[in-house]
GROMACS .gro file of C-alpha atoms in nm:
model
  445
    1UNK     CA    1  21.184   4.132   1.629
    2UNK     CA    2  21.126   4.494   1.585
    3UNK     CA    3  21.223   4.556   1.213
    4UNK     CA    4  20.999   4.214   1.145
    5UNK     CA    5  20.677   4.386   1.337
    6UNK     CA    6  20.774   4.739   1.141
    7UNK     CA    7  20.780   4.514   0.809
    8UNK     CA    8  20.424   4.335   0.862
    9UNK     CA    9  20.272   4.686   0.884
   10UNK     CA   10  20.477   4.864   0.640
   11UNK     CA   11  20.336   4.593   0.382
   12UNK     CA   12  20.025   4.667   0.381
   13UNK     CA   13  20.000   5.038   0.438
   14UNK     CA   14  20.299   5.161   0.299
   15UNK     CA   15  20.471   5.300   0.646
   16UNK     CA   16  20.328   5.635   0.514
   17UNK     CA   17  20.089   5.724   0.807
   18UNK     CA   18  20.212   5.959   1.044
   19UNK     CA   19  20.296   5.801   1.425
   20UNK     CA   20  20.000   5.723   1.649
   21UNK     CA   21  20.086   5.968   1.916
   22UNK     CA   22  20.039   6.266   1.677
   23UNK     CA   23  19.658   6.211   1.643
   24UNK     CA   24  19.633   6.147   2.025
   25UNK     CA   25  19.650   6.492   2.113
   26UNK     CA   26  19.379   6.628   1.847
   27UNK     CA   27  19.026   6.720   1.964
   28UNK     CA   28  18.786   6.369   2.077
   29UNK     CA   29  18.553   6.521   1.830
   30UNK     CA   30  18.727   6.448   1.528
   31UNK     CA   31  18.656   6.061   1.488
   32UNK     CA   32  18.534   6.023   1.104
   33UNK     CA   33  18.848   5.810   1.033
   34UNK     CA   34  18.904   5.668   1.344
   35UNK     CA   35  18.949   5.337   1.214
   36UNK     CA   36  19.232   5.498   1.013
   37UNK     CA   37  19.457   5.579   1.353
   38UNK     CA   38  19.353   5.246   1.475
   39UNK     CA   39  19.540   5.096   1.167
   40UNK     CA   40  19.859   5.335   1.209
   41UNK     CA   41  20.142   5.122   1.221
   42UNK     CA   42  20.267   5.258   1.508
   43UNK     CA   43  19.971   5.185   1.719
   44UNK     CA   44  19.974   4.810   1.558
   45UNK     CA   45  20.318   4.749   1.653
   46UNK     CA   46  20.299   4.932   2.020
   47UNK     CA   47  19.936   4.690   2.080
   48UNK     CA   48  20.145   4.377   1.957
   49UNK     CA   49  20.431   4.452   2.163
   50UNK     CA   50  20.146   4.487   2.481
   51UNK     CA   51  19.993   4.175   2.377
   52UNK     CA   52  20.302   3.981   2.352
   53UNK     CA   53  20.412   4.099   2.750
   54UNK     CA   54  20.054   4.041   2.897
   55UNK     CA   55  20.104   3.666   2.735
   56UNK     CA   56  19.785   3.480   2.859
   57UNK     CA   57  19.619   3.192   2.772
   58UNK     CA   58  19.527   3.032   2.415
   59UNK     CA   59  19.209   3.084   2.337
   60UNK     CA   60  18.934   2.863   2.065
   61UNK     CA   61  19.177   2.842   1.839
   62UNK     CA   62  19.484   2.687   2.057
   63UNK     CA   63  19.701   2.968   1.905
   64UNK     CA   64  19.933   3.146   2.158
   65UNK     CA   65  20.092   3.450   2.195
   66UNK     CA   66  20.438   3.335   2.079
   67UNK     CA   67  20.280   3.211   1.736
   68UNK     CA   68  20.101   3.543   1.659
   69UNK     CA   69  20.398   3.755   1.442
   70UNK     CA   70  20.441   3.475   1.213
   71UNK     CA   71  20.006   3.411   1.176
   72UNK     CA   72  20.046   3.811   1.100
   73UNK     CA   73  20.321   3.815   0.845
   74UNK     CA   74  20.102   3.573   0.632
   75UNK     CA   75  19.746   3.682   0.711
   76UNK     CA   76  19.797   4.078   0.780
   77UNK     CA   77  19.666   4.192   0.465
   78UNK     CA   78  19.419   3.998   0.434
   79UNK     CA   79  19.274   4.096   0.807
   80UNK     CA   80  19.344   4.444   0.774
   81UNK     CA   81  19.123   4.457   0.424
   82UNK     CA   82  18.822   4.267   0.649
   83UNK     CA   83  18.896   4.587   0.888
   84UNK     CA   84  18.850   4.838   0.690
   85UNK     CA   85  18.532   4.706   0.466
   86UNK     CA   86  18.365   4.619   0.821
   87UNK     CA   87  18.367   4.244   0.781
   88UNK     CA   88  18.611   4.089   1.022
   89UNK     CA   89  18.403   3.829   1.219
   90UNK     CA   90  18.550   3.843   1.561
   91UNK     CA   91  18.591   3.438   1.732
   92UNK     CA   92  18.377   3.341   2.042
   93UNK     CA   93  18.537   3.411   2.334
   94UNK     CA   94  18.692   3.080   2.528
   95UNK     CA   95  18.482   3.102   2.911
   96UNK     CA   96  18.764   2.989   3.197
   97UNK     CA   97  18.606   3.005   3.563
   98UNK     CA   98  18.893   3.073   3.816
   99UNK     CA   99  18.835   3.075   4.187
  100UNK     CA  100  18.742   3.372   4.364
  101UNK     CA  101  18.935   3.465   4.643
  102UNK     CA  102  18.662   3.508   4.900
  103UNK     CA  103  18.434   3.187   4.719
  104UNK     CA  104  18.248   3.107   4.357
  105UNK     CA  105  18.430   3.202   4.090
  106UNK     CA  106  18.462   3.406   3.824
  107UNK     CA  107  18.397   3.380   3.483
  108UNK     CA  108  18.668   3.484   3.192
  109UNK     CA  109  18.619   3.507   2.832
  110UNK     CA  110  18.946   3.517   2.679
  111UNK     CA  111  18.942   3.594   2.331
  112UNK     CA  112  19.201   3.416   2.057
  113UNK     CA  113  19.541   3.650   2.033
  114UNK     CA  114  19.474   3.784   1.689
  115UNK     CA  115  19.126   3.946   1.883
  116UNK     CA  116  19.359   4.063   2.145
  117UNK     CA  117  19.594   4.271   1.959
  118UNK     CA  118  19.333   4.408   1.733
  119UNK     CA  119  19.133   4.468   2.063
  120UNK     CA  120  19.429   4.649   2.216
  121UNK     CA  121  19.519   4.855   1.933
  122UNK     CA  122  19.134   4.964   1.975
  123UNK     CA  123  19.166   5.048   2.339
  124UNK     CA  124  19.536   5.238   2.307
  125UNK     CA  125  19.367   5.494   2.023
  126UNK     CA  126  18.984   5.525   2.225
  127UNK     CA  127  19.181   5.533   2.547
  128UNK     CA  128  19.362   5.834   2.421
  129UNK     CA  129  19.087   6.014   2.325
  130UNK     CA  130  18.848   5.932   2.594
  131UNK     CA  131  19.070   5.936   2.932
  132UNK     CA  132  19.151   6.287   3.011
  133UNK     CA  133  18.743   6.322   3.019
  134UNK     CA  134  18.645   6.062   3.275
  135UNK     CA  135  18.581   6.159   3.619
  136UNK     CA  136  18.898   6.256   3.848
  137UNK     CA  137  18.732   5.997   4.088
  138UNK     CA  138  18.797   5.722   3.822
  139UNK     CA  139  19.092   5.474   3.892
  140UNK     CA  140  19.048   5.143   3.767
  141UNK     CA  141  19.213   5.063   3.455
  142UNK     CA  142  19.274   5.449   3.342
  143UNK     CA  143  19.699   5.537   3.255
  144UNK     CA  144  19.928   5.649   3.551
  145UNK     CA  145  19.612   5.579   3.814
  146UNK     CA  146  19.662   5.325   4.049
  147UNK     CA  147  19.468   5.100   4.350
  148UNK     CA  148  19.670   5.262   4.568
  149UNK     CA  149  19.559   5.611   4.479
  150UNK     CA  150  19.227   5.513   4.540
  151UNK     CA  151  19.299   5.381   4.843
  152UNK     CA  152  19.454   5.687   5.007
  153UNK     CA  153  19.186   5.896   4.830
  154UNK     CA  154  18.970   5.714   5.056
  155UNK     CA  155  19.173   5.758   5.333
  156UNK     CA  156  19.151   6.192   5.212
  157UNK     CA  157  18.793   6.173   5.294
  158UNK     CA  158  18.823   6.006   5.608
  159UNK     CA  159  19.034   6.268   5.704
  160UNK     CA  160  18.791   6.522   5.668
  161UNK     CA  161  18.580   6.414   5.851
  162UNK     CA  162  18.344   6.156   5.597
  163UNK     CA  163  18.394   5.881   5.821
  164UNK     CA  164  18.051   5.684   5.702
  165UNK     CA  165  18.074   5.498   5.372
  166UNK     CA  166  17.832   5.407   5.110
  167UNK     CA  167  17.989   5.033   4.960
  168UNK     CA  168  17.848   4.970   4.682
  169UNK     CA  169  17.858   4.622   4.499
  170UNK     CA  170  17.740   4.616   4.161
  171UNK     CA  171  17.594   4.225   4.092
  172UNK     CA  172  17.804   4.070   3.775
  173UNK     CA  173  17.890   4.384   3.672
  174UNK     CA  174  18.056   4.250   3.340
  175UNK     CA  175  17.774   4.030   3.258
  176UNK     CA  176  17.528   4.232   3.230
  177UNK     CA  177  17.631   4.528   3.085
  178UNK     CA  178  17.376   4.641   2.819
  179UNK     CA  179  17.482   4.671   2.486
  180UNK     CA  180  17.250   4.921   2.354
  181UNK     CA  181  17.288   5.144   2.636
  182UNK     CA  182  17.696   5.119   2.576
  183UNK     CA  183  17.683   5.112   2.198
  184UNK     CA  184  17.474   5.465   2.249
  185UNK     CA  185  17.688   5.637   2.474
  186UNK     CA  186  17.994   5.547   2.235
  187UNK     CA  187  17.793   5.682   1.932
  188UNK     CA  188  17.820   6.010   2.050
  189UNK     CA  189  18.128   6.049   2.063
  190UNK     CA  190  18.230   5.810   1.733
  191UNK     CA  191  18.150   5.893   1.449
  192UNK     CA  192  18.353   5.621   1.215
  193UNK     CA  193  18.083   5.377   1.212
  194UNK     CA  194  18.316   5.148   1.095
  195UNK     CA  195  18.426   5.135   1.445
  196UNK     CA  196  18.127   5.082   1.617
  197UNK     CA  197  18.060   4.815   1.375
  198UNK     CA  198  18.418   4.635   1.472
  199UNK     CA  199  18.297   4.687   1.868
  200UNK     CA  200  17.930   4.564   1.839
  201UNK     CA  201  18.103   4.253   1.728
  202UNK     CA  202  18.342   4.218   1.973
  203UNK     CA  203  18.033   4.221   2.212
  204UNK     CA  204  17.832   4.000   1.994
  205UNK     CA  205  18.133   3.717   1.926
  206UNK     CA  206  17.945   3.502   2.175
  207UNK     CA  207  18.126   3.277   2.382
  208UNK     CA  208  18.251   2.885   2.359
  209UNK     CA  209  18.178   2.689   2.682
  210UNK     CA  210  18.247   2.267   2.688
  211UNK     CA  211  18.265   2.312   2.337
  212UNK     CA  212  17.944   2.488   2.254
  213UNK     CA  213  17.907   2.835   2.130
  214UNK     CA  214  17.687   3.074   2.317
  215UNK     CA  215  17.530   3.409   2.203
  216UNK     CA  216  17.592   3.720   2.411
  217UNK     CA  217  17.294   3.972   2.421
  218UNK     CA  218  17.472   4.144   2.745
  219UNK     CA  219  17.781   4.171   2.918
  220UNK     CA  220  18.180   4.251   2.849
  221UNK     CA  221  18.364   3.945   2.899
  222UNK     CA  222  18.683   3.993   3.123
  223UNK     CA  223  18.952   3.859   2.977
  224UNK     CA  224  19.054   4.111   2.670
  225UNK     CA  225  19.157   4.463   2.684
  226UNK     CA  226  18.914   4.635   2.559
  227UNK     CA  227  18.641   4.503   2.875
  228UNK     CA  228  18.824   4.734   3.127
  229UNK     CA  229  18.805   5.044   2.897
  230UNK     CA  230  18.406   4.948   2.805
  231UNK     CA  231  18.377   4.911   3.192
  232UNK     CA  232  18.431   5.285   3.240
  233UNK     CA  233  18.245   5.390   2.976
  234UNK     CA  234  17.955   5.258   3.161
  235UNK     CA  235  18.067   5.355   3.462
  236UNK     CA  236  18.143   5.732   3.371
  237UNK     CA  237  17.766   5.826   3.368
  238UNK     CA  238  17.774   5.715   3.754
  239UNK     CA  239  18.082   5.914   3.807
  240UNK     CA  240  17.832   6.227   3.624
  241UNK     CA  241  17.556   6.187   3.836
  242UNK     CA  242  17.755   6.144   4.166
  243UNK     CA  243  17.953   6.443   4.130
  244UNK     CA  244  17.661   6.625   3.986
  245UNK     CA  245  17.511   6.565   4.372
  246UNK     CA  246  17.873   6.675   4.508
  247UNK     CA  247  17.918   6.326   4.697
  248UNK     CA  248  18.286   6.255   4.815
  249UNK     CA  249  18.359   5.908   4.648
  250UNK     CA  250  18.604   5.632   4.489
  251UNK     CA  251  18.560   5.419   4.235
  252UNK     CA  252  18.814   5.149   4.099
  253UNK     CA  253  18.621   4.969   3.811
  254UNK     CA  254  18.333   4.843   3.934
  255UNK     CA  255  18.381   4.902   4.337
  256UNK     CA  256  18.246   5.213   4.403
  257UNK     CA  257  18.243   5.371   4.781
  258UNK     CA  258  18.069   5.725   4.865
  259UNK     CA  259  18.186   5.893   5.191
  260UNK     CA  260  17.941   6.065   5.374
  261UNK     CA  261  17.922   6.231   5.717
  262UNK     CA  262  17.626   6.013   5.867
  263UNK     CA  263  17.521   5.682   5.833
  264UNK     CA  264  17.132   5.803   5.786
  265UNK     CA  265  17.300   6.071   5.496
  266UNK     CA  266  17.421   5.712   5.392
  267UNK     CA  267  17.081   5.535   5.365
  268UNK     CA  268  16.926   5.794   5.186
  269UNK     CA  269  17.209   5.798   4.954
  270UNK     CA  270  17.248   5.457   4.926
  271UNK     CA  271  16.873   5.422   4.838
  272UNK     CA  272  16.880   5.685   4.586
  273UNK     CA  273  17.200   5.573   4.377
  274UNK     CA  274  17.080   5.235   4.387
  275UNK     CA  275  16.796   5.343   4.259
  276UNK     CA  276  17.008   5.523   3.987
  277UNK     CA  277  17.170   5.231   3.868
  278UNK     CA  278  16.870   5.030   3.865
  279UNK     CA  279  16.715   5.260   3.611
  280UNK     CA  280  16.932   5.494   3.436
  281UNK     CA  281  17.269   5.220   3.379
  282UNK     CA  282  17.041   4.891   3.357
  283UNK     CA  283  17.241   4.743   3.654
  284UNK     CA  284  17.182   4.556   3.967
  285UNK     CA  285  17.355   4.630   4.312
  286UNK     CA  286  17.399   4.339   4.502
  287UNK     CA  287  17.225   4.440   4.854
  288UNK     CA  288  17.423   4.157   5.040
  289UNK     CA  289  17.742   4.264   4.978
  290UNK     CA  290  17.649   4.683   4.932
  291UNK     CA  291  17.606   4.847   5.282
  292UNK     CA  292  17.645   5.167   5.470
  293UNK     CA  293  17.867   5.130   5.773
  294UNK     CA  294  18.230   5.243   5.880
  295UNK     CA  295  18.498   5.215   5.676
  296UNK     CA  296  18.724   5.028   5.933
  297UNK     CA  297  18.414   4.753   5.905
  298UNK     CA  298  18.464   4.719   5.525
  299UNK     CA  299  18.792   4.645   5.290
  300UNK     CA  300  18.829   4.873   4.950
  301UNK     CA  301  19.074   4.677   4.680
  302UNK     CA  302  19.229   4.475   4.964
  303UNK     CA  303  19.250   4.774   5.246
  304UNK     CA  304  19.073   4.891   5.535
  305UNK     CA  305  19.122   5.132   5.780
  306UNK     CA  306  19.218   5.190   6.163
  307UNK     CA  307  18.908   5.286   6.380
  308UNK     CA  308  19.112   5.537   6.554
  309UNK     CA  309  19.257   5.841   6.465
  310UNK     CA  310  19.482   5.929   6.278
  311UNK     CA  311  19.308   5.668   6.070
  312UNK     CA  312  19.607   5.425   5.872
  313UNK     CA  313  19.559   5.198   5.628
  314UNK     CA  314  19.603   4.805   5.695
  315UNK     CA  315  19.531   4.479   5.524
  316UNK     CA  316  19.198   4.379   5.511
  317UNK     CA  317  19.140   4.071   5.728
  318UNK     CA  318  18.997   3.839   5.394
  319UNK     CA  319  19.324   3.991   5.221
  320UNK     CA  320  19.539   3.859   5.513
  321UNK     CA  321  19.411   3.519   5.533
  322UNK     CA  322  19.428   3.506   5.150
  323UNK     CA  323  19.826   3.547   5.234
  324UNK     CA  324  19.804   3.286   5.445
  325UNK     CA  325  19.673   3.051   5.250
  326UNK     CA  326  19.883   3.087   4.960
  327UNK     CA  327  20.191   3.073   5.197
  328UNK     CA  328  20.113   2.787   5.353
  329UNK     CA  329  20.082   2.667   4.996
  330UNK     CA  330  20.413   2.680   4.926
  331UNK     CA  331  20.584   2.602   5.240
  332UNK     CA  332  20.364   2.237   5.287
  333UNK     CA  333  20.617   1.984   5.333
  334UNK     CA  334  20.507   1.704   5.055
  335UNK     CA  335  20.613   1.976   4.750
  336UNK     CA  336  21.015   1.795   4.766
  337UNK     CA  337  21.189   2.077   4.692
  338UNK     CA  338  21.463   2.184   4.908
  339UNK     CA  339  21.416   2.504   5.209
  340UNK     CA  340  21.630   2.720   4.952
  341UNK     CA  341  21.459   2.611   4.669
  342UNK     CA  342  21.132   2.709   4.879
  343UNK     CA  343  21.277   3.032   4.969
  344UNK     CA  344  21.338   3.131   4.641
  345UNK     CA  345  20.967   3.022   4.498
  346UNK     CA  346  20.820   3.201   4.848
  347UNK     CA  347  20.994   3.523   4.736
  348UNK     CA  348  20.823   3.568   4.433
  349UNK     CA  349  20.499   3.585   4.605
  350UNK     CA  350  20.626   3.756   4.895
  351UNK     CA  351  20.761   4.025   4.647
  352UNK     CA  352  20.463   4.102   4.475
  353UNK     CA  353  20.226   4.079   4.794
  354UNK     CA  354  20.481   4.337   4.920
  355UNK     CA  355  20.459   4.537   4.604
  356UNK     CA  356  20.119   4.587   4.682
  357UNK     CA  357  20.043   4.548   5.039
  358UNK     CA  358  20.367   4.713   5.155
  359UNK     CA  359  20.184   5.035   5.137
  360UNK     CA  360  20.025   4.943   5.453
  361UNK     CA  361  20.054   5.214   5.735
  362UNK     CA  362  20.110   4.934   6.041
  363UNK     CA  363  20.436   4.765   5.998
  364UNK     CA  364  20.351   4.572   6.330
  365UNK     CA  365  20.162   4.347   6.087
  366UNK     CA  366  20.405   4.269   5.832
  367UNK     CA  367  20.687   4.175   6.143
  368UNK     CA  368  20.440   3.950   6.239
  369UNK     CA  369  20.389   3.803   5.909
  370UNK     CA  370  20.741   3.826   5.881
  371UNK     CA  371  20.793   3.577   6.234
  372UNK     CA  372  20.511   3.354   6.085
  373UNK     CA  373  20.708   3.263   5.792
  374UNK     CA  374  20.989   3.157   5.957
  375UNK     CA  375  20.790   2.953   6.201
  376UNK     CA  376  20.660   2.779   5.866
  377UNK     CA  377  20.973   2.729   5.804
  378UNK     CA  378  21.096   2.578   6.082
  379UNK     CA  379  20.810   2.374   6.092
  380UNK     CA  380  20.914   2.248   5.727
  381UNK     CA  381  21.266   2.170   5.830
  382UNK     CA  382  21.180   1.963   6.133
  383UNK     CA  383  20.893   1.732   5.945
  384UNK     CA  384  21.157   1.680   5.688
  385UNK     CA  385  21.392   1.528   5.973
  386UNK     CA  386  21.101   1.312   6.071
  387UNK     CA  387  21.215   1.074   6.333
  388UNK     CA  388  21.333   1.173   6.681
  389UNK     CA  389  21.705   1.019   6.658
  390UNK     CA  390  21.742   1.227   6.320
  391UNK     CA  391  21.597   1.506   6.481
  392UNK     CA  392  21.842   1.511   6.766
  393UNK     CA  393  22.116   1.424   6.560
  394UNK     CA  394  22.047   1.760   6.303
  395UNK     CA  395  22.018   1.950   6.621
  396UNK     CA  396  22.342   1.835   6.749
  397UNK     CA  397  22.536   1.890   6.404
  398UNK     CA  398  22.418   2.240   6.454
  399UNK     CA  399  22.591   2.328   6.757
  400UNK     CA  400  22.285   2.270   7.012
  401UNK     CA  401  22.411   2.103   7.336
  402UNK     CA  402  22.275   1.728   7.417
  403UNK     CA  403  22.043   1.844   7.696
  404UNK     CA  404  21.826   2.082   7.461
  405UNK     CA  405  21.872   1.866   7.181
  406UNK     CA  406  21.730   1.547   7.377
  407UNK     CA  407  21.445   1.808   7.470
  408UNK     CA  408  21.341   1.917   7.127
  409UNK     CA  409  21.392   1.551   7.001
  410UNK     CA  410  21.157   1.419   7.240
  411UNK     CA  411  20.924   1.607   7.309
  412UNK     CA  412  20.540   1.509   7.249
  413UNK     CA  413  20.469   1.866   7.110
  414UNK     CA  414  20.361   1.914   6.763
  415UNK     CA  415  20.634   2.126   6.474
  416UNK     CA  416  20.416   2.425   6.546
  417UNK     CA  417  20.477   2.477   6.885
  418UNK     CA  418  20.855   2.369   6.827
  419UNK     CA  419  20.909   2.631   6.578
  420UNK     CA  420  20.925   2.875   6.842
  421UNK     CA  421  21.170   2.597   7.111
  422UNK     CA  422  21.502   2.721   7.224
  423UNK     CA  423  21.674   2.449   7.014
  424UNK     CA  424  21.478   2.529   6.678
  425UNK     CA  425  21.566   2.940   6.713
  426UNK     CA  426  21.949   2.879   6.834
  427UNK     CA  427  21.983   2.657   6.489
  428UNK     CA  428  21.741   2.888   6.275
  429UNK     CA  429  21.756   3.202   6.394
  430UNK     CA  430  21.663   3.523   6.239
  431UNK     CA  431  22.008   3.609   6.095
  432UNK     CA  432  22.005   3.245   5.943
  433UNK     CA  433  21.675   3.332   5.717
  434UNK     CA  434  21.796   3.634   5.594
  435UNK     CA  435  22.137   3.470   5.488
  436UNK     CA  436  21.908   3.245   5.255
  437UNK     CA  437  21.792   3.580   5.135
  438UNK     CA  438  21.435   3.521   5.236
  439UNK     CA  439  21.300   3.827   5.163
  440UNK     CA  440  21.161   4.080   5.436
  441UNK     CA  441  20.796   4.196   5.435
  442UNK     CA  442  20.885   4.475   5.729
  443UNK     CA  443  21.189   4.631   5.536
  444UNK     CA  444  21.100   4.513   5.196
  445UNK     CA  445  21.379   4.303   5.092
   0.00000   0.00000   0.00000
């Protein structure tokens, strides 16, 4: 697969430019032939091989990921000429709604693939030249920067003594970016116009929704890789003026939180930067969801904080019940699939929760969440047995004597409160989970 991606490329440019990561490390000034690096074949074939692992949906035009080497073999040329002469017409973006965890939903635009790769391979040479001069308060969506370093950045400040914080909210952040305002701030640092031609019309592709096509005068759809990047663009001027007023802050895409020392040094803060974004970035905080309070009262990307010193980081109580829900998802009794069968689907989730929510500081919690599961469990196993004679007839295949058997069998108490009976933890005890490999949230494994 990788000779036939190096042979697209090399056909239509000859294989003679030099690799990609060369012209990363020149100066961000020089951007005349920007386009140019965009186009390297090196960059193509590292943004198709991105593109091909993110996978994703189809979007107008039905074609998906797997399809998109063999559409480029034939139509390569062709796009790359409508590149370069500034006339490649980019395709409305397809709007998906998916549910947001805490209510509503939110709003995708997911471009078709070809968009994608020729969006990422605009993002991977930008990216380069833009990223070591954002903000060292920047996380979201920035190379080898993380949620969880912004998180125990946080947690830094709180140490110190900034125990108030400034949450800020900013309302449909990706909708209504301004496209003047962005298509400015990149001008003055691109000078390939061809560029900023090939961006404005990323913004301006419009969007299909019940199969009619929408223009877009504002916004960044999320949904293709080049929103995050234009997201902290944006954002970088707030990251400017907050450091400019030497405020102790976070900000992970568009959650931003200021630490402060006071809660009334947080009004006045909070007033003023709202007022900031209002009229310098063209952008609306949300005063519902923004407030100045304690930072054990509010989450940040899925974490809070203990109200007592030293302060640790723990779930956030939405987070935790967002576990929950999805857990008892995939442990309801009417999916038919067998308990190791629902072991093994529950493990996926668990390990990726894990991967990110292990970093918790209060193991406590994740033993608990740990005993919870296997009460699910054992709640699945004895609806599955149903009736009281098959109940009591399980039990006493498993080694449970006829007295505690007869007890379990019979008794008027729902599976919940029987996942924790004598009879239900003799036959499923701890050691019996983990021999089914069902996978630890308190050790991680």
């Amino acid at each position: 697969m990788a000779e036939g991606r190096d042979e697209i490329f090399r056909s239509a440019n000859g294989g003679t430019e030099p690799p990609v990561a060369e012209r990363r490390a020149e100066s961000p000034a020089k951007t005349e032939a920007l386009l140019d690096e965009i186009l390297d074949s090196g960059n193509l074939k590292e943004a198709l091989k991105r593109v091909k692992a993110n996978k994703g949906s189809a979007g107008v035009d039905r074609m998906t990921v797997d399809e998109l080497t063999g559409y480029l073999r034939k139509h390569w040329p062709e796009i790359r000429e409508q590149l370069l002469s500034g006339t490649y017409k980019p395709q409305p973006v397809l709007r998906v709604e998916i549910p947001k965890p805490a209510g509503g939903v939110r709003k995708l635009g997911i471009p078709v693939v070809v968009d994608r790769w020729i969006q990422q391979a605009v993002m991977q040479v930008l990216q380069g030249i833009w990223d070591r001069t954002f903000s060292e308060h920047s996380y979201g969506f920035r190379p080898n920067r993380s949620a969880r370093q912004a998180v125990t950045r946080a947690q830094e400040h709180l140490a110190a003594g900034y125990t108030w914080v400034v949450d800020l909210d900013l309302e449909k952040f990706f909708d209504r970016v301004n496209h003047d305002k962005l298509m400015g701030r990149l001008a003055k640092r691109i000078t390939d116009k061809r560029v900023l031609k090939l961006i404005r019309a990323f913004l301006n592709a419009g969007v299909m929704e019940k199969g009619l096509v929408s223009p877009m005068d504002e916004g960044t759809p999320q949904g293709g890789p080049l929103s995050p990047w234009l997201s902290n663009i944006v954002l970088d001027e707030l990251d400017r003026e907050l450091e400019r007023r030497g405020h102790r802050f976070v900000r992970y895409a568009d959650d931003c939180n200021i630490y402060v020392r006071s809660q009334r040094s947080g009004e006045r803060v909070m007033e003023s930067v709202t007022r900031f974004i209002s009229k310098k970035l063209k952008l609306k905080v949300n005063s519902e969801k923004s407030a100045v309070a304690r930072p054990w009262e509010r989450k940040f990307l899925g974490f809070s904080f203990t109200g007592k010193e030293p302060r640790r980081r723990r779930i956030a109580p939405k987070a935790m019940e967002r576990f929950k829900e999805r857990a008892r998802e995939l442990t309801q009794r009417t999916r038919g699939v067998s308990l190791e069968g629902m072991v093994q689907e529950l493990n996926q989730y668990l390990r990726g929760w894990h991967g990110y929510f292990g970093f918790c500081q209060t193991p406590s919690v994740l033993e608990d969440l740990d005993s919870w599961l296997r009460r699910r469990l054992r709640c699945f196993v004895w609806k599955q047995w149903k009736r009281g004679r098959t109940r009591y007839k399980e039990l006493r295949k498993r080694g449970v004597n006829g007295r505690l058997a007869a007890q379990a069998a019979g008794s008027p108490h729902g599976p919940w409160r029987l996942s924790q009976s004598p009879a239900l933890c003799l036959v499923f005890p701890n050691a019996f989970f983990d021999g089914i490999r069902l996978f630890r949230l308190a050790v991680g494994r």
